[in-house]
Amino acid sequence: MNVSVDATTCAGHGRCYTLAPDVFGMDDEGRGVADHVPVPPGQEARAEEAILNCPERAVIRNG
Ligand code: SF4
């Protein structure tokens, strides 16, 4: 599993890195950061939660 945050639609709600801190980073303005990040073993469910809970649908599953 591999995920990204679309920086053009992310509005900085912070749910992604709150739900999956081992997958998503945060920039200085509170936006989620991930660019084709491989989800570590055991973190898949948290990453799925982040995808489902992003209000802007900015978390993208690449594969
Ligand atoms: S939950 Fe969505 S809108 Fe919020 S920081 Fe993460 S990617 Fe951005």
CSV table of C-alpha atoms and ligand atoms in Angstrom, one decimal:
chain,number,residue,atom,x,y,z
A,1,MET,CA,0.0,0.0,0.0
A,2,ASN,CA,1.2,3.4,-0.9
A,3,VAL,CA,-0.3,6.8,-0.2
A,4,SER,CA,0.0,10.5,-1.1
A,5,VAL,CA,-1.6,13.8,0.0
A,6,ASP,CA,-2.8,16.0,-2.8
A,7,ALA,CA,-1.4,19.4,-1.7
A,8,THR,CA,-3.8,21.3,-4.0
A,9,THR,CA,-6.9,20.0,-2.1
A,10,CYS,CA,-5.6,19.5,1.4
A,11,ALA,CA,-7.0,22.1,3.8
A,12,GLY,CA,-5.0,21.2,6.9
A,13,HIS,CA,-7.7,19.6,9.0
A,14,GLY,CA,-5.0,17.3,10.4
A,15,ARG,CA,-7.0,14.1,10.5
A,16,CYS,CA,-4.5,12.1,8.4
A,17,TYR,CA,-1.5,12.6,10.6
A,18,THR,CA,-3.6,12.3,13.8
A,19,LEU,CA,-5.0,9.0,12.7
A,20,ALA,CA,-1.8,7.6,11.2
A,21,PRO,CA,1.2,9.5,12.5
A,22,ASP,CA,3.6,6.9,11.3
A,23,VAL,CA,2.4,7.4,7.7
A,24,PHE,CA,1.7,11.1,7.3
A,25,GLY,CA,3.8,14.1,8.1
A,26,MET,CA,2.7,17.7,8.7
A,27,ASP,CA,4.0,20.9,7.1
A,28,ASP,CA,4.4,24.3,8.8
A,29,GLU,CA,0.8,25.2,8.0
A,30,GLY,CA,-0.8,22.0,9.3
A,31,ARG,CA,-1.3,20.3,6.0
A,32,GLY,CA,-0.7,16.6,5.6
A,33,VAL,CA,2.5,15.5,3.9
A,34,ALA,CA,3.0,12.3,2.0
A,35,ASP,CA,4.3,11.7,-1.5
A,36,HIS,CA,4.0,8.1,-2.6
A,37,VAL,CA,4.8,6.9,1.0
A,38,PRO,CA,4.9,3.1,1.5
A,39,VAL,CA,2.6,2.3,4.4
A,40,PRO,CA,4.6,0.4,7.0
A,41,PRO,CA,3.5,-3.1,7.9
A,42,GLY,CA,0.7,-3.0,10.4
A,43,GLN,CA,-0.3,0.6,9.6
A,44,GLU,CA,-2.7,-0.3,6.7
A,45,ALA,CA,-5.9,0.1,8.8
A,46,ARG,CA,-4.8,3.5,10.1
A,47,ALA,CA,-4.0,4.6,6.5
A,48,GLU,CA,-7.4,3.4,5.4
A,49,GLU,CA,-9.0,5.4,8.2
A,50,ALA,CA,-7.1,8.5,7.1
A,51,ILE,CA,-8.4,8.0,3.5
A,52,LEU,CA,-12.0,7.7,4.7
A,53,ASN,CA,-11.8,10.6,7.2
A,54,CYS,CA,-10.1,13.3,5.1
A,55,PRO,CA,-12.9,15.9,4.6
A,56,GLU,CA,-11.3,17.1,1.4
A,57,ARG,CA,-10.7,13.6,0.0
A,58,ALA,CA,-7.1,14.7,-0.4
A,59,VAL,CA,-5.5,11.4,0.8
A,60,ILE,CA,-4.9,9.3,-2.3
A,61,ARG,CA,-4.2,5.6,-2.4
A,62,ASN,CA,-1.7,5.0,-5.1
A,63,GLY,CA,-1.6,1.2,-4.9
B,1,SF4,S1,-6.9,15.0,6.7
B,1,SF4,FE1,-7.0,15.7,4.5
B,1,SF4,S2,-7.3,17.9,4.6
B,1,SF4,FE2,-6.6,17.2,6.6
B,1,SF4,S3,-4.4,17.5,6.7
B,1,SF4,FE3,-4.8,15.4,6.0
B,1,SF4,S4,-4.9,15.4,3.8
B,1,SF4,FE4,-5.1,17.5,4.5
